[in-house]
Short mmCIF file of C-alpha atoms and ligand atoms in Angstrom, two decimals:
data_model
loop_
_atom_site.label_atom_id
_atom_site.label_comp_id
_atom_site.label_asym_id
_atom_site.label_seq_id
_atom_site.Cartn_x
_atom_site.Cartn_y
_atom_site.Cartn_z
CA MET B 937 119.03 78.71 97.63
CA THR B 938 120.63 79.45 100.68
CA MET B 939 122.72 82.00 102.37
CA ASP B 940 124.94 78.68 102.80
CA ASP B 941 125.29 78.83 98.88
CA LEU B 942 127.69 82.39 99.64
CA ASN B 943 131.02 82.32 98.32
CA GLU B 944 133.31 83.22 100.90
CA GLU B 945 133.29 86.68 99.56
CA GLN B 946 130.06 86.87 99.18
CA ARG B 947 129.63 86.21 103.19
CA ILE B 948 132.14 88.66 104.46
CA ILE B 949 130.09 91.26 102.81
CA VAL B 950 126.66 90.45 103.80
CA ASP B 951 128.63 90.27 107.78
CA ASN B 952 130.31 93.58 107.15
CA VAL B 953 127.03 95.03 106.71
CA ARG B 954 125.14 93.41 109.69
CA LYS B 955 127.86 94.97 111.60
CA VAL B 956 128.38 98.46 110.48
CA VAL B 957 124.19 98.44 110.71
CA LYS B 958 124.70 97.10 114.70
CA GLU B 959 126.84 99.94 115.45
CA ARG B 960 126.02 103.07 113.06
CA ILE B 961 122.21 102.18 112.63
CA ALA B 962 120.54 100.22 114.80
CA PRO B 963 121.47 102.44 117.46
CA ILE B 964 119.96 106.03 116.02
CA ALA B 965 117.10 103.94 113.83
CA ALA B 966 114.12 104.98 116.44
CA GLU B 967 115.65 108.37 116.85
CA MET B 968 115.74 108.89 112.73
CA ASP B 969 111.94 107.86 112.80
CA ARG B 970 111.02 110.43 115.25
CA GLU B 971 113.21 113.15 113.63
CA GLY B 972 111.80 112.34 110.28
CA VAL B 973 114.83 114.06 108.78
CA PHE B 974 116.38 112.48 105.52
CA ARG B 975 120.74 111.85 106.99
CA TRP B 976 123.65 112.42 105.00
CA ASP B 977 125.40 111.18 107.20
CA ILE B 978 123.71 107.56 106.46
CA ALA B 979 124.16 108.15 102.99
CA ARG B 980 128.30 108.92 103.21
CA LEU B 981 128.15 106.07 104.90
CA PHE B 982 126.54 103.78 102.55
CA ALA B 983 128.44 105.45 99.98
CA GLU B 984 131.53 104.66 101.43
CA MET B 985 131.07 101.12 101.90
CA GLY B 986 130.19 100.50 98.19
CA LEU B 987 126.43 100.22 98.83
CA LEU B 988 125.50 102.58 96.92
CA GLN B 989 127.49 101.37 93.57
CA ILE B 990 126.73 97.78 93.69
CA LEU B 991 124.93 97.76 90.46
CA LEU B 992 127.29 99.51 88.39
CA PRO B 993 130.30 97.90 86.62
CA PRO B 994 133.32 96.62 88.66
CA ALA B 995 135.38 99.72 87.27
CA TYR B 996 133.15 102.10 88.97
CA GLY B 997 132.56 100.40 92.13
CA GLY B 998 130.10 98.09 91.51
CA LEU B 999 130.32 94.07 91.90
CA GLU B 1000 131.77 91.89 89.69
CA GLU B 1001 129.00 88.77 89.84
CA ASP B 1002 125.50 88.05 91.49
CA LYS B 1003 124.98 92.10 92.05
CA THR B 1004 121.38 91.79 92.17
CA LEU B 1005 121.17 89.02 95.03
CA MET B 1006 124.52 90.94 96.70
CA TYR B 1007 122.21 94.07 96.33
CA CYS B 1008 119.12 92.31 98.12
CA LEU B 1009 120.64 90.67 100.82
CA CYS B 1010 122.62 94.11 101.74
CA VAL B 1011 119.26 95.79 101.91
CA GLU B 1012 118.01 93.33 103.79
CA GLU B 1013 120.32 93.36 106.62
CA ILE B 1014 119.88 97.02 106.48
CA ALA B 1015 115.82 97.03 106.55
CA LYS B 1016 116.73 94.27 109.43
CA ALA B 1017 117.25 98.00 111.48
CA CYS B 1018 115.74 101.03 109.45
CA ALA B 1019 113.98 100.11 106.52
CA SER B 1020 114.70 104.50 105.95
CA SER B 1021 118.05 103.32 105.68
CA ALA B 1022 117.57 100.07 103.32
CA LEU B 1023 115.55 102.01 101.33
CA LEU B 1024 118.28 104.52 100.06
CA LEU B 1025 119.69 101.34 98.45
CA ILE B 1026 116.51 100.61 96.47
CA ILE B 1027 116.42 103.97 94.73
CA GLN B 1028 119.51 104.27 94.27
CA ALA B 1029 119.38 100.90 92.12
CA VAL B 1030 116.46 101.76 90.72
CA GLY B 1031 117.55 105.02 89.54
CA ILE B 1032 121.02 103.96 88.67
CA PHE B 1033 119.14 101.19 86.23
CA PRO B 1034 117.64 103.10 83.40
CA ILE B 1035 121.52 104.49 82.87
CA ILE B 1036 122.97 101.11 83.17
CA SER B 1037 120.67 99.43 81.24
CA ALA B 1038 119.82 101.70 78.03
CA GLY B 1039 122.34 104.58 78.28
CA ASN B 1040 124.97 105.06 75.71
CA GLN B 1041 128.64 104.59 76.13
CA SER B 1042 129.24 108.58 76.40
CA GLN B 1043 125.93 108.77 78.69
CA LYS B 1044 128.18 105.70 80.94
CA ASP B 1045 131.36 107.69 80.97
CA ARG B 1046 129.83 110.71 82.07
CA PHE B 1047 126.95 109.71 84.14
CA PHE B 1048 129.23 106.49 85.91
CA PRO B 1049 132.37 108.01 87.26
CA ARG B 1050 129.84 110.80 89.30
CA LEU B 1051 127.47 107.93 90.50
CA ALA B 1052 131.09 106.15 91.43
CA LYS B 1053 132.19 108.65 93.71
CA GLY B 1054 128.90 107.90 96.03
CA ASP B 1055 127.98 111.40 97.13
CA GLU B 1056 125.33 112.05 94.40
CA LEU B 1057 121.29 110.92 94.40
CA VAL B 1058 119.63 109.28 91.88
CA GLY B 1059 115.86 109.93 91.93
CA TYR B 1060 113.30 107.50 89.76
CA LEU B 1061 110.65 109.78 88.64
CA VAL B 1062 107.91 107.80 86.83
CA THR B 1063 104.59 108.19 89.55
CA GLU B 1064 102.02 110.86 88.58
CA PRO B 1065 99.24 112.32 90.67
CA TYR B 1066 96.62 110.53 88.35
CA ALA B 1067 98.97 107.79 87.35
CA GLY B 1068 100.27 105.30 90.07
CA SER B 1069 99.94 101.62 88.93
CA ASP B 1070 98.93 102.62 85.50
CA VAL B 1071 102.19 103.87 84.80
CA ALA B 1072 100.97 104.24 81.01
CA GLY B 1073 98.59 106.84 82.37
CA ILE B 1074 101.53 109.19 82.98
CA GLN B 1075 100.84 112.87 81.23
CA ALA B 1076 104.20 114.26 81.57
CA LYS B 1077 105.30 115.45 78.50
CA ALA B 1078 108.51 115.45 76.11
CA GLN B 1079 108.54 117.96 73.22
CA LYS B 1080 111.10 118.07 70.38
CA GLU B 1081 112.22 121.06 70.08
CA ASN B 1082 115.71 121.26 66.93
CA GLY B 1083 116.85 117.55 67.92
CA ASP B 1084 116.41 118.13 71.68
CA TYR B 1085 113.24 118.47 74.07
CA ILE B 1086 111.02 120.29 76.17
CA LEU B 1087 109.87 118.43 79.69
CA ASN B 1088 106.70 119.40 81.41
CA GLY B 1089 105.07 117.17 84.20
CA HIS B 1090 104.16 116.64 87.92
CA LYS B 1091 105.85 113.83 89.11
CA CYS B 1092 104.67 112.69 92.59
CA PHE B 1093 105.70 110.38 95.73
CA SER B 1094 109.43 110.81 94.17
CA THR B 1095 112.06 109.13 96.79
CA ASN B 1096 115.07 111.40 97.32
CA GLY B 1097 113.04 114.05 94.96
CA GLY B 1098 114.51 116.89 97.38
CA VAL B 1099 118.05 115.34 97.67
CA ALA B 1100 118.30 113.50 94.87
CA SER B 1101 120.79 115.66 92.28
CA LEU B 1102 120.11 113.51 89.35
CA TYR B 1103 116.41 112.05 88.36
CA THR B 1104 115.73 109.59 85.64
CA VAL B 1105 112.35 111.12 84.59
CA LEU B 1106 109.98 108.62 82.23
CA ALA B 1107 107.86 111.05 80.05
CA LYS B 1108 105.67 110.64 77.02
CA THR B 1109 107.62 111.33 73.54
CA GLY B 1110 103.90 111.57 71.58
CA GLY B 1111 100.78 108.32 71.63
CA LYS B 1112 101.68 106.16 73.31
CA LYS B 1113 105.98 106.40 73.53
CA PHE B 1114 107.34 106.69 76.52
CA THR B 1115 111.17 107.63 77.06
CA PHE B 1116 113.04 107.72 80.07
CA PHE B 1117 115.45 111.15 80.19
CA VAL B 1118 118.40 112.14 82.97
CA VAL B 1119 117.24 115.40 84.37
CA GLU B 1120 119.47 117.53 86.93
CA ARG B 1121 117.71 118.91 89.76
CA ASP B 1122 119.76 122.44 89.88
CA GLN B 1123 118.49 122.63 85.58
CA ASP B 1124 116.18 125.96 85.01
CA GLY B 1125 112.70 124.46 85.36
CA VAL B 1126 112.79 121.62 88.26
CA SER B 1127 111.00 122.73 91.24
CA VAL B 1128 110.84 119.58 94.60
CA GLY B 1129 107.47 120.28 95.92
CA LYS B 1130 105.99 119.51 99.02
CA GLU B 1131 107.96 117.00 100.80
CA GLU B 1132 105.50 114.51 102.03
CA ASP B 1133 104.72 113.45 105.64
CA LYS B 1134 104.55 109.63 106.37
CA LEU B 1135 103.33 106.80 108.04
CA GLY B 1136 106.48 105.20 108.12
CA PHE B 1137 109.49 105.50 106.16
CA ARG B 1138 110.05 108.30 108.10
CA ALA B 1139 113.27 109.67 107.61
CA SER B 1140 113.09 108.79 104.24
CA ASN B 1141 113.05 112.18 101.86
CA THR B 1142 109.27 111.55 99.72
CA THR B 1143 108.81 114.83 97.71
CA GLU B 1144 106.57 116.13 94.39
CA VAL B 1145 109.07 116.91 91.27
CA ILE B 1146 107.63 119.81 89.25
CA LEU B 1147 109.39 120.23 85.30
CA GLU B 1148 107.94 123.29 83.80
CA ASP B 1149 109.84 123.90 80.41
CA VAL B 1150 112.70 122.04 80.95
CA LYS B 1151 115.16 122.23 78.55
CA VAL B 1152 116.79 118.43 78.04
CA SER B 1153 119.71 117.74 75.55
CA ARG B 1154 119.05 114.74 72.75
CA ASP B 1155 121.93 113.40 74.75
CA ASN B 1156 120.16 112.83 78.44
CA ARG B 1157 117.67 110.96 76.35
CA LEU B 1158 117.94 107.19 77.75
CA GLY B 1159 117.25 104.65 74.59
CA LYS B 1160 115.20 105.23 71.63
CA GLU B 1161 112.44 106.74 71.90
CA GLY B 1162 109.55 104.91 72.81
CA GLU B 1163 111.93 102.33 75.06
CA GLY B 1164 111.36 103.72 78.26
CA PHE B 1165 107.86 101.58 78.94
CA ARG B 1166 110.11 98.54 78.62
CA ILE B 1167 113.26 100.02 80.82
CA ALA B 1168 110.80 100.62 83.28
CA MET B 1169 108.94 97.05 83.45
CA GLU B 1170 112.71 95.88 83.30
CA ASP B 1171 113.89 97.96 86.24
CA PHE B 1172 110.72 96.24 88.35
CA TYR B 1173 112.09 92.83 87.44
CA MET B 1174 115.93 93.65 89.30
CA SER B 1175 113.57 95.97 92.11
CA ARG B 1176 111.14 93.64 93.32
CA PRO B 1177 113.02 91.08 94.75
CA SER B 1178 114.64 93.70 96.69
CA ILE B 1179 111.85 94.88 98.26
CA GLY B 1180 110.78 91.73 99.09
CA ALA B 1181 114.71 91.91 101.13
CA LEU B 1182 113.51 95.21 102.25
CA ALA B 1183 109.84 93.48 103.91
CA LEU B 1184 112.05 90.58 105.04
CA GLY B 1185 114.40 92.47 107.21
CA ILE B 1186 111.22 94.29 108.63
CA ALA B 1187 109.72 90.54 109.74
CA GLU B 1188 112.76 89.37 111.13
CA THR B 1189 112.86 92.37 113.63
CA ALA B 1190 109.86 92.19 114.67
CA LEU B 1191 110.29 88.53 114.96
CA ASP B 1192 113.15 88.36 116.94
CA LEU B 1193 111.90 91.15 119.06
CA SER B 1194 108.33 89.45 119.71
CA PHE B 1195 109.99 86.33 120.09
CA LYS B 1196 112.06 87.61 123.03
CA TYR B 1197 109.57 89.40 124.32
CA ALA B 1198 107.41 86.38 124.83
CA CYS B 1199 109.64 84.08 126.57
CA GLU B 1200 110.06 87.11 129.27
CA ARG B 1201 106.24 88.06 129.54
CA LYS B 1202 104.45 86.34 131.99
CA THR B 1203 100.85 85.72 131.87
CA PHE B 1204 98.95 83.54 134.26
CA GLY B 1205 102.02 82.48 136.25
CA LYS B 1206 104.13 81.49 132.90
CA PRO B 1207 105.91 83.15 129.59
CA ILE B 1208 103.65 83.77 127.25
CA VAL B 1209 105.44 81.83 124.42
CA ARG B 1210 103.98 79.03 126.71
CA HIS B 1211 100.35 80.16 125.58
CA GLN B 1212 100.02 78.00 122.35
CA ALA B 1213 98.11 81.51 120.82
CA ILE B 1214 101.04 83.45 121.20
CA SER B 1215 103.91 80.39 119.96
CA PHE B 1216 101.69 79.63 116.77
CA MET B 1217 101.42 83.08 115.90
CA LEU B 1218 105.90 83.12 116.23
CA ALA B 1219 105.66 80.00 114.32
CA ASP B 1220 103.89 80.58 111.51
CA ALA B 1221 106.40 83.77 111.22
CA ALA B 1222 109.32 82.08 110.68
CA ILE B 1223 107.65 79.64 108.97
CA GLN B 1224 107.14 82.80 106.34
CA ILE B 1225 110.35 84.51 106.71
CA GLU B 1226 111.87 81.30 105.91
CA ALA B 1227 109.87 80.70 102.76
CA GLY B 1228 110.30 84.34 101.72
CA ARG B 1229 113.82 84.07 102.01
CA GLY B 1230 113.84 81.13 99.57
CA LEU B 1231 111.28 82.86 96.87
CA MET B 1232 113.37 86.48 97.28
CA MET B 1233 117.00 84.44 97.13
CA ARG B 1234 115.48 82.72 93.91
CA ALA B 1235 113.85 85.88 92.12
CA ALA B 1236 117.38 87.57 92.80
CA ARG B 1237 119.70 84.79 91.39
CA GLN B 1238 117.32 84.17 87.86
CA HIS B 1239 117.89 88.04 87.87
CA ASP B 1240 122.02 87.64 88.52
CA ARG B 1241 121.52 85.02 85.27
CA LYS B 1242 119.67 87.33 83.17
CA LYS B 1243 116.61 84.50 82.98
CA SER B 1244 113.15 85.54 83.19
CA ASN B 1245 112.09 86.50 86.54
CA ILE B 1246 108.81 87.96 85.85
CA LYS B 1247 106.69 85.44 88.04
CA LEU B 1248 109.38 85.39 91.07
CA ALA B 1249 110.27 89.11 91.10
CA SER B 1250 106.39 90.11 92.19
CA MET B 1251 106.05 86.55 94.01
CA SER B 1252 109.16 87.59 95.67
CA LYS B 1253 107.74 90.85 96.26
CA CYS B 1254 103.99 90.62 97.32
CA PHE B 1255 104.78 87.43 99.47
CA CYS B 1256 107.42 89.09 101.46
CA SER B 1257 105.59 92.19 102.20
CA ASP B 1258 102.48 90.72 102.84
CA ILE B 1259 104.07 88.18 105.47
CA ALA B 1260 106.11 91.17 106.95
CA MET B 1261 102.70 93.07 107.41
CA LYS B 1262 101.67 90.08 109.22
CA ILE B 1263 104.69 89.23 110.80
CA THR B 1264 104.21 93.51 112.19
CA THR B 1265 100.79 93.32 112.96
CA ASP B 1266 101.21 89.97 115.06
CA ALA B 1267 104.41 91.49 117.08
CA VAL B 1268 101.93 93.91 118.03
CA GLN B 1269 99.84 91.61 119.38
CA ILE B 1270 102.22 89.92 121.17
CA PHE B 1271 103.65 92.56 122.61
CA GLY B 1272 99.85 93.80 123.97
CA GLY B 1273 99.33 97.63 125.59
CA TYR B 1274 102.71 97.71 124.86
CA GLY B 1275 103.19 97.14 121.83
CA TYR B 1276 101.17 100.08 120.78
CA MET B 1277 103.51 102.62 122.71
CA LYS B 1278 105.78 104.55 120.44
CA GLU B 1279 108.27 103.68 123.30
CA TYR B 1280 108.25 99.63 122.16
CA PRO B 1281 109.87 98.89 118.96
CA VAL B 1282 107.91 97.22 117.32
CA GLU B 1283 104.58 99.94 116.09
CA ARG B 1284 107.97 101.13 113.96
CA LEU B 1285 108.08 98.07 112.13
CA PHE B 1286 104.51 98.42 111.81
CA ARG B 1287 104.17 101.13 110.25
CA ASP B 1288 106.95 100.74 108.05
CA ALA B 1289 106.15 97.23 107.12
CA LYS B 1290 102.85 98.83 104.80
CA LEU B 1291 104.65 100.35 102.36
CA THR B 1292 105.73 97.23 101.18
CA GLN B 1293 103.19 96.53 99.84
CA ILE B 1294 102.19 99.25 98.04
CA PHE B 1295 105.08 100.72 95.86
CA GLU B 1296 107.13 99.03 93.14
CA GLY B 1297 103.94 97.90 92.14
CA THR B 1298 101.07 97.28 94.39
CA ASN B 1299 100.05 93.82 95.56
CA GLN B 1300 96.87 94.11 93.72
CA ILE B 1301 99.67 94.31 90.81
CA GLN B 1302 101.95 92.37 91.92
CA ARG B 1303 98.49 89.32 91.91
CA MET B 1304 97.78 90.46 88.10
CA ILE B 1305 101.86 89.60 86.91
CA ILE B 1306 101.14 86.67 88.61
CA ALA B 1307 98.34 85.12 86.84
CA GLY B 1308 98.53 86.98 83.62
CA GLU B 1309 102.71 85.00 83.20
CA MET B 1310 100.43 81.55 84.33
CA LEU B 1311 98.07 82.28 81.86
CA LYS B 1312 100.88 82.72 79.09
CA GLU B 1313 102.59 79.41 80.35
CA LYS B 1314 99.06 77.55 79.64
CA ARG B 1315 99.47 78.53 75.94
C1 LIG Q 2581 106.71 105.85 100.11
C2 LIG Q 2581 106.48 106.46 98.61
C3 LIG Q 2581 107.67 106.27 97.72
C4 LIG Q 2581 107.33 105.96 96.01
N1 LIG Q 2581 108.71 106.11 96.01
C5 LIG Q 2581 108.60 106.62 94.71
C6 LIG Q 2581 109.58 106.82 93.78
O1 LIG Q 2581 110.17 107.02 93.77
N2 LIG Q 2581 109.14 106.94 92.19
C7 LIG Q 2581 108.10 106.51 91.48
O2 LIG Q 2581 107.73 107.23 90.50
N3 LIG Q 2581 106.61 106.47 92.39
C8 LIG Q 2581 106.96 106.23 93.68
N4 LIG Q 2581 106.07 105.99 94.63
C9 LIG Q 2581 104.96 105.50 94.10
C10 LIG Q 2581 104.08 104.11 94.08
O3 LIG Q 2581 105.17 103.37 93.39
C11 LIG Q 2581 102.74 104.07 93.29
O4 LIG Q 2581 101.96 104.94 94.95
C12 LIG Q 2581 102.16 102.97 93.69
O5 LIG Q 2581 102.46 102.55 92.41
C13 LIG Q 2581 100.95 102.86 93.55
O6 LIG Q 2581 100.26 103.58 92.25
P1 LIG Q 2581 98.80 104.62 93.19
O7 LIG Q 2581 99.88 104.93 95.13
O8 LIG Q 2581 98.65 106.14 92.16
O9 LIG Q 2581 97.63 104.11 93.58
P2 LIG Q 2581 96.17 103.48 92.51
O10 LIG Q 2581 97.68 103.16 90.91
O11 LIG Q 2581 96.13 104.91 92.21
O12 LIG Q 2581 95.62 102.41 92.93
C14 LIG Q 2581 94.82 102.39 94.07
C15 LIG Q 2581 94.11 100.97 94.45
O13 LIG Q 2581 93.63 100.43 93.49
C16 LIG Q 2581 94.48 99.49 93.19
N5 LIG Q 2581 94.53 98.81 91.67
C17 LIG Q 2581 94.53 100.09 90.82
N6 LIG Q 2581 94.60 99.63 90.21
C18 LIG Q 2581 94.33 98.36 90.17
C19 LIG Q 2581 93.88 97.44 89.30
N7 LIG Q 2581 93.41 97.14 88.11
N8 LIG Q 2581 93.12 95.84 89.67
C20 LIG Q 2581 92.83 95.70 91.28
N9 LIG Q 2581 93.19 96.86 91.81
C21 LIG Q 2581 93.77 97.93 91.54
C22 LIG Q 2581 95.63 99.36 93.78
O14 LIG Q 2581 96.35 98.18 93.90
C23 LIG Q 2581 95.45 100.06 94.94
O15 LIG Q 2581 95.14 99.68 96.60
C24 LIG Q 2581 106.31 105.82 95.79
C25 LIG Q 2581 105.05 105.88 97.27
C26 LIG Q 2581 105.27 105.94 98.61
C27 LIG Q 2581 103.75 105.64 99.41
#
């Protein structure tokens, strides 16, 4: 599957995102990174373009078909200019997914109109200080009280934790049963803790969220008690191709910039692109990006076709993020001393690429999943 397989309407959507990103995001991306503050104007721009709503049903502004693929392609276009901005689409999709996948009709009727407007963001609260890769190790508890629930827990690394008004929260509902709940940020007992000071994705908001005796109505429980772990895993199958897309966007810009620089910068009487050591790095990057895009698009396409994409989703996430790290590292090398300076754009790409190897399941976890799937296929 390649970009040529998109239909006319899909091509128009991607072209439009590319154009807006070039005009509105690219010129301010370095400044956003320097200032390290969340920008509501970017979130509103994406909402107006319908990008935060892609996964919702069409009646609420979502796309009719190929939602995962189109969402990934939009993420990739935005990430070419600003990874922090692209993450807005991802965390909105990841946060909304439990409602789409497990919400009952009355929950959809309550939350979808709010999300369709696009002026509210959703946070996804799973990770805790002592449980990241090991999702089943979370300690947040939802205790039943007169049919409703009292939530207590400490969530960390929550993207948009300080700016989202809704959270989908995973908590234990007894023993090894996990359940998702929708919690409003302004509810009694919810507080936003420390905002993280990060290496990259500096214009993305990442905070702790503390839940202390938060009363949650049974009407805000998503699915049955005990379905939370499955929902969290299914969310990954949707989101991992998009982390691949995020990483690809970063890698593509690193390649574009380093190729251009290599054609201009001269040493020993010729442009450095004429030194084989440099041109091979660029050729490898081009190969890897082409391969990564094929993988990402296939993983997304499988998800849209409602076919199992567990292995492809992990491969896409793992491969694209590993090549993004390699390509951005090489880009810094190709720029030489200038690559190390904040005045040049490649150091930001290098810092941003690192996160793509870590979140939505580290690449060690992806390899465990891929190997596990291979063993299942062998049986
Ligand atoms: C900027 C940022 C934003 C994030 N946003 C969100 C969010 O919105 N919502 C959310 O819920 N979470 C979020 N996360 C959390 C993220 O998903 C976790 O950080 C990630 O899953 C890794 O968990 P951990 O940090 O606890 O690392 P750990 O699980 O402690 O892992 C530490 C190291 O050990 C390795 N490791 C762990 N287990 C194994 C094993 N069995 N075999 C081999 N190696 C292993 C890991 O690969 C890693 O290298 C975010 C994280 C960051 C940094």
